[in-house]
Each structure stands twice: as structure tokens, then as C-alpha cells.
mmCIF file of C-alpha atoms in Angstrom:
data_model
loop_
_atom_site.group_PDB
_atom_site.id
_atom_site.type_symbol
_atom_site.label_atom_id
_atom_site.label_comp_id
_atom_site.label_asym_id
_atom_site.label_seq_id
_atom_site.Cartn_x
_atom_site.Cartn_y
_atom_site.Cartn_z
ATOM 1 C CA UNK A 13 1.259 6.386 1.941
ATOM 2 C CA UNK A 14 0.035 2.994 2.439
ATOM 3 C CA UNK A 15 -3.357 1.703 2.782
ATOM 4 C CA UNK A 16 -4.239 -2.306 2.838
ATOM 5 C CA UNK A 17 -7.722 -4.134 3.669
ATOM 6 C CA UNK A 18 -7.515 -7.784 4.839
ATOM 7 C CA UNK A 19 -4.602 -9.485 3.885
ATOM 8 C CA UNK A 20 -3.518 -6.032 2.387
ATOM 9 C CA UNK A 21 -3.409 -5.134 5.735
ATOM 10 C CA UNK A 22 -1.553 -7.593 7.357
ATOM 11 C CA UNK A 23 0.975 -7.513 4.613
ATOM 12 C CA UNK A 24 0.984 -2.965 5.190
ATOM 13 C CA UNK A 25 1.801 -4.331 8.770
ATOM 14 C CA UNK A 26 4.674 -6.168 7.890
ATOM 15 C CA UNK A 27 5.469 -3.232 5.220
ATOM 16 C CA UNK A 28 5.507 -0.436 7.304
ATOM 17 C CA UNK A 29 7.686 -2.064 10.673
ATOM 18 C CA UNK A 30 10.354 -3.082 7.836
ATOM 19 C CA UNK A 31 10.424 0.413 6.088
ATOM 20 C CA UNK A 32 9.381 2.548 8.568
ATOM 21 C CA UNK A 33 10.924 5.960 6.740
ATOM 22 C CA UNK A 34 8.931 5.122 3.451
ATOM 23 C CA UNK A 35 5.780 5.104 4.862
ATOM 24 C CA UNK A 36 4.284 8.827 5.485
ATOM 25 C CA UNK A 37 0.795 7.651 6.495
ATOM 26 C CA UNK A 38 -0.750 3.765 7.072
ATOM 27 C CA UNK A 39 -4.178 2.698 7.247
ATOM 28 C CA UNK A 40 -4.918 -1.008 7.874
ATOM 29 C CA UNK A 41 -8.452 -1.850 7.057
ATOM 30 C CA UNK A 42 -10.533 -5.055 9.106
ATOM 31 C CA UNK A 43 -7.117 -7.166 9.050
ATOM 32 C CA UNK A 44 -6.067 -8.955 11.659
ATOM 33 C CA UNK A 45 -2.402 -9.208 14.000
ATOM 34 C CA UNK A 46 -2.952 -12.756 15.743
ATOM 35 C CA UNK A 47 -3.645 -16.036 13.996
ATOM 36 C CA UNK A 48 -7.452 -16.800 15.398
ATOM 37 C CA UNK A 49 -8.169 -20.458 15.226
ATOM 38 C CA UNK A 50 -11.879 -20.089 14.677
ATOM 39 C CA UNK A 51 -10.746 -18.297 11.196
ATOM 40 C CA UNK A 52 -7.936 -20.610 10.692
ATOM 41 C CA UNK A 53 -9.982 -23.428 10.468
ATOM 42 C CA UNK A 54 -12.591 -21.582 8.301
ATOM 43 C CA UNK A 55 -9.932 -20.984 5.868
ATOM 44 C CA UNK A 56 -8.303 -24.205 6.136
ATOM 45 C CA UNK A 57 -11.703 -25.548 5.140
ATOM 46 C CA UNK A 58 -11.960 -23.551 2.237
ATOM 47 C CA UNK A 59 -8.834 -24.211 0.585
ATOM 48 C CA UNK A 60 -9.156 -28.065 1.049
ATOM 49 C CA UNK A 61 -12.411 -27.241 -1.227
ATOM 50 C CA UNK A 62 -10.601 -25.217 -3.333
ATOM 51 C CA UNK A 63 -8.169 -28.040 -3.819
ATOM 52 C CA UNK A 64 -10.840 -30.545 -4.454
ATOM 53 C CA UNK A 65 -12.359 -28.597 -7.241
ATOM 54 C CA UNK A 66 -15.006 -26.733 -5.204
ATOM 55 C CA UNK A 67 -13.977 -23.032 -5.950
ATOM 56 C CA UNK A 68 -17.754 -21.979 -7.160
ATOM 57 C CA UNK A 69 -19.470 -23.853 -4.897
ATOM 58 C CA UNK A 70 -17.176 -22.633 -1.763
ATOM 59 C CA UNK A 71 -17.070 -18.643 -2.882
ATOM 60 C CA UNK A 72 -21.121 -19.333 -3.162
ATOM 61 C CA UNK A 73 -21.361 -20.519 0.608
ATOM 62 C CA UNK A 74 -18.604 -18.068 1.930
ATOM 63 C CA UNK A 75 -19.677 -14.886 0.350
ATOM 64 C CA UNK A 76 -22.308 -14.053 3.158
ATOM 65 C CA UNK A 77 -19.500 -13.519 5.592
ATOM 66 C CA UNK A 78 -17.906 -10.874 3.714
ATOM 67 C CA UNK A 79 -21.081 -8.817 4.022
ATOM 68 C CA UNK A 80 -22.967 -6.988 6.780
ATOM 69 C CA UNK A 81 -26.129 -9.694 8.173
ATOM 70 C CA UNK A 82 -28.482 -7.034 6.202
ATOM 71 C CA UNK A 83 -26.490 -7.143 3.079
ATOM 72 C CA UNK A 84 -26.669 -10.329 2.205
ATOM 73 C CA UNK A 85 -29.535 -10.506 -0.389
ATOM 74 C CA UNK A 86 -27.881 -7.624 -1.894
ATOM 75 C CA UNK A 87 -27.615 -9.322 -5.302
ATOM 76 C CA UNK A 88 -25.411 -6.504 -6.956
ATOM 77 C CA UNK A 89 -23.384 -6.226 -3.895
ATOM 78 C CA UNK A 90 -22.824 -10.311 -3.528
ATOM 79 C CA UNK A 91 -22.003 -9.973 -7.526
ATOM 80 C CA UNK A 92 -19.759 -7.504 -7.259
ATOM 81 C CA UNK A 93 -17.805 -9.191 -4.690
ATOM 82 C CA UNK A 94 -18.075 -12.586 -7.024
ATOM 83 C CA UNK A 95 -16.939 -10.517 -9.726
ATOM 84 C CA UNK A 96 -13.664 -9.496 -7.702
ATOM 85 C CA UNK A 97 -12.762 -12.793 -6.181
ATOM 86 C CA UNK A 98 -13.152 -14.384 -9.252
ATOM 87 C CA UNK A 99 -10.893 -12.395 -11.042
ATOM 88 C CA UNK A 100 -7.684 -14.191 -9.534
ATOM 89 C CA UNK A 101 -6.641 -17.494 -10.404
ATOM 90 C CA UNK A 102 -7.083 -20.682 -7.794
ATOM 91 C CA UNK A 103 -3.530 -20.711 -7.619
ATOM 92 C CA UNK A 104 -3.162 -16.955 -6.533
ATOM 93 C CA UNK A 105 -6.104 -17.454 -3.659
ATOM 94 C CA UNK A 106 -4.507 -21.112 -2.464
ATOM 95 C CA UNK A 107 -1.403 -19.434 -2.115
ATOM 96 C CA UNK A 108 -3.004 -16.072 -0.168
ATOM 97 C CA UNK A 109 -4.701 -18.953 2.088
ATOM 98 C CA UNK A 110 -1.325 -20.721 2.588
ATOM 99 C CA UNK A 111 0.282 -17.573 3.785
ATOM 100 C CA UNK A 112 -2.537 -16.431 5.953
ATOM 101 C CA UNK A 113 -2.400 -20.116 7.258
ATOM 102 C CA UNK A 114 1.007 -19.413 8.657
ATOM 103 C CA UNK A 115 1.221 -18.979 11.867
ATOM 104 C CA UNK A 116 2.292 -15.952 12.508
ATOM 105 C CA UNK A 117 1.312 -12.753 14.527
ATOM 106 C CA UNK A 118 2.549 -9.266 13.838
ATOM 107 C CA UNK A 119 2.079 -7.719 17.004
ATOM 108 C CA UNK A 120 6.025 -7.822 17.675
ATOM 109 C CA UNK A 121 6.207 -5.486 14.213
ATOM 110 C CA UNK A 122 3.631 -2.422 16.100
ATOM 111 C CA UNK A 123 6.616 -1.207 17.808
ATOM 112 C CA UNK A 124 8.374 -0.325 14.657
ATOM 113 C CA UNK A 125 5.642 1.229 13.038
ATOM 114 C CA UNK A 126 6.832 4.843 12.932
ATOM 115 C CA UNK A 127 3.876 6.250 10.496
ATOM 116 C CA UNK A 128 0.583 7.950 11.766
ATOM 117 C CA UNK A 129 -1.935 4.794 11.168
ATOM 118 C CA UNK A 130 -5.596 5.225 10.858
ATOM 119 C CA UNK A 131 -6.842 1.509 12.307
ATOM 120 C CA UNK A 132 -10.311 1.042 10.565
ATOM 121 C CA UNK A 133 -13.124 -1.775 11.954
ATOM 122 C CA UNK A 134 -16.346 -2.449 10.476
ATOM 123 C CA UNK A 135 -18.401 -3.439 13.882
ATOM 124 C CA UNK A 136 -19.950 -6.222 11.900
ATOM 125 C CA UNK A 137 -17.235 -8.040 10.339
ATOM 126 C CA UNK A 138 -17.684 -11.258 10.976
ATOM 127 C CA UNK A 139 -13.979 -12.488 9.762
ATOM 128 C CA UNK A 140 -12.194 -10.318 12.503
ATOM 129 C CA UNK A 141 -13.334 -8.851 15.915
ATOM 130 C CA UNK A 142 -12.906 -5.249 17.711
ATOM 131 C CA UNK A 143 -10.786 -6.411 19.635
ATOM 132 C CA UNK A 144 -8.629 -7.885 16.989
ATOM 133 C CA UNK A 145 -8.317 -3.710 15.488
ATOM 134 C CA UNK A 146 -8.228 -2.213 19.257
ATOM 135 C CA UNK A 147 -5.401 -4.309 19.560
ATOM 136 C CA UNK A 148 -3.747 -3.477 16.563
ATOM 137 C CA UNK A 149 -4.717 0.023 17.554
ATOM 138 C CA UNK A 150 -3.092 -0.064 21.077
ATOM 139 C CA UNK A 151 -0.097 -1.551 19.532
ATOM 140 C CA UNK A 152 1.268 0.886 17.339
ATOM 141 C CA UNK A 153 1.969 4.655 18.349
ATOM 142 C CA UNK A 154 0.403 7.461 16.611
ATOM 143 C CA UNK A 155 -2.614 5.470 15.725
ATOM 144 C CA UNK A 156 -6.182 5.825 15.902
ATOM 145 C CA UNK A 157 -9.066 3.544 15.739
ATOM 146 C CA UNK A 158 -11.982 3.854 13.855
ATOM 147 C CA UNK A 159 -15.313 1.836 13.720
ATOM 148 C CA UNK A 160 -18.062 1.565 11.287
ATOM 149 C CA UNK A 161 -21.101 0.711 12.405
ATOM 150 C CA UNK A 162 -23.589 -1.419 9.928
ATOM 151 C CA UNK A 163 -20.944 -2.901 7.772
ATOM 152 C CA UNK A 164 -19.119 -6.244 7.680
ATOM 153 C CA UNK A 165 -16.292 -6.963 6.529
ATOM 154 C CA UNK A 166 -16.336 -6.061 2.538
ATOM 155 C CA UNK A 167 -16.439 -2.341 3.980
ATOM 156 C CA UNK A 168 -14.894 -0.837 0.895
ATOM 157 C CA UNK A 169 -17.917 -2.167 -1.315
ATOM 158 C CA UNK A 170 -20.301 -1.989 1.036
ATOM 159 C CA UNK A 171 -19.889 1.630 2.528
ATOM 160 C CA UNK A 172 -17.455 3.151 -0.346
ATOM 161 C CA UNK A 173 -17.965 6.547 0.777
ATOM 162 C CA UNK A 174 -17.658 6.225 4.900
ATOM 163 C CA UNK A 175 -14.097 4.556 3.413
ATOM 164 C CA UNK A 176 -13.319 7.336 1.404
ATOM 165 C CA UNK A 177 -13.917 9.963 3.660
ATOM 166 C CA UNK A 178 -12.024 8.185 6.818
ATOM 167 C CA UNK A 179 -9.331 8.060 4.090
ATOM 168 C CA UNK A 180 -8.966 11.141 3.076
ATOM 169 C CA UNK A 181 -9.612 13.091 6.631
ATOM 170 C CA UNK A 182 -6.783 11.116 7.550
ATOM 171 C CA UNK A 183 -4.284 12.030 4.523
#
């Protein structure tokens, strides 16, 4: 089994086409397939702050995006995801931004992917589109798509439970 979110899930992708007899079950979680310039230049942004210095000061004005519009004065919630991104070093998240600056799409990998995949969306994620996950969806066999409504992209804070139970229906 095999379960990613984000760059988790673009790095499952890649996991589960090169492996495909390891992997029982998949689920990618609001990840992406196609390099989208609009969040290639967001990112590109942030880790020429990062590089300057800025890391507080750029998690601080980035954070809203990772939540759902309603969210966002949701002081534990905006902590917790602080708390979390925090936690790594500048070096690991410069280096996660330099690989997710590549440009490279996975959709030549869906064909490989032999595992029943659960494709999850958050309708409000404001890093990656429906179409982005209907795509991803469409792409691989034995896969179905799922969408949450009212929560952006930090799904597995935001709405642990819907998470959970998509999760473990699926298993």
C-alpha cells in the first residue's frame, strides 16, 4: 500500500509505474502530473526568498493557500501547518522545490500503474485544479476519483476524518 499527498504524490506516481507488483493499493492525494506554470512560478518565487533569507516571512504569506478560503483565520489550523513545515530544514524544502521545479510530467508513468488507485481532490485547492486529478484519474486504470468539497489543499489537516474514511473504504 502506498498513499502520498502533494509531492508525496507525485513521487507514489513515479513509485508505483516503476514497481508496479509492490504496490497492492495507491492513493495520490491533491498532487499534480503536469508542470503548471502558474505554480511554477509561485514556487520559483518562494525559493528565491527562501534563498535570500526570507523563510518566515515567505511560509507567513504562503500559508493561506494551503487552506480552504474559510480556513484561513483558523489560528490552530494555520499553526499547525507552521508547526509541520517548519519542522524540515531550508535545505530539505529548497531541494523539494528544486525537484518539483523540474520539468517533468508523469502522465507517460499512468500506463504502468497496475494498482487500484483512489485519486483524491479537495475542490478548493488552490495549488492544483480538478482537472489536474481527473486527469490523473483518466490516466491510470483501475482508478477512481474522489472530490472533497470545502477543503483546500492541506486536506489531511483540514478534514482528517473525510481523509481517513476515503482511506480506509478504499483499503
Amino acid at each position: 500500500f502506498l498513499a502520498g499527498h502533494s509531492m508525496g504524490g507525485w513521487v507514489a506516481q513515479a513509485v508505483a509505474a516503476i514497481a508496479p507488483k509492490q504496490i497492492s493499493k495507491l492513493v495520490l492525494i491533491n498532487t499534480w502530473a503536469t508542470p503548471d506554470p502558474k505554480i511554477i512560478y509561485l514556487q520559483k518565487q518562494v525559493e528565491k526568498a527562501l534563498k535570500e533569507g526570507r523563510f518566515l516571512e515567505t511560509l507567513q504569506q504562503h500559508l493561506s493557500l494551503l487552506v480552504h478560503p474559510n480556513r484561513q483565520k483558523d489560528v490552530a489550523l494555520l499553526e499547525s501547518l507552521k508547526t509541520m513545515i517548519t519542522s524540515f530544514s531550508l535545505e530539505v524544502l529548497i531541494r523539494q522545490l528544486d525537484a518539483m521545479l523540474e520539468d517533468y510530467s508523469s502522465l507517460h508513468l499512468h500506463h504502468a500503474i497496475e494498482a487500484p488507485t483512489l485519486v483524491v481532490h479537495s475542490r478548493d485547492d488552490q495549488l492544483f485544479p480538478t482537472k489536474e486529478l481527473q486527469a490523473i484519474a483518466t490516466g491510470i486504470k483501475n482508478s477512481q476519483l474522489a472530490i472533497i468539497e470545502n477543503t483546500g489543499h492541506a486536506c489531511t489537516l483540514e478534514r482528517p476524518e473525510i481523509i481517513t474514511s476515503l482511506m480506509t473504504s478504499f483499503i
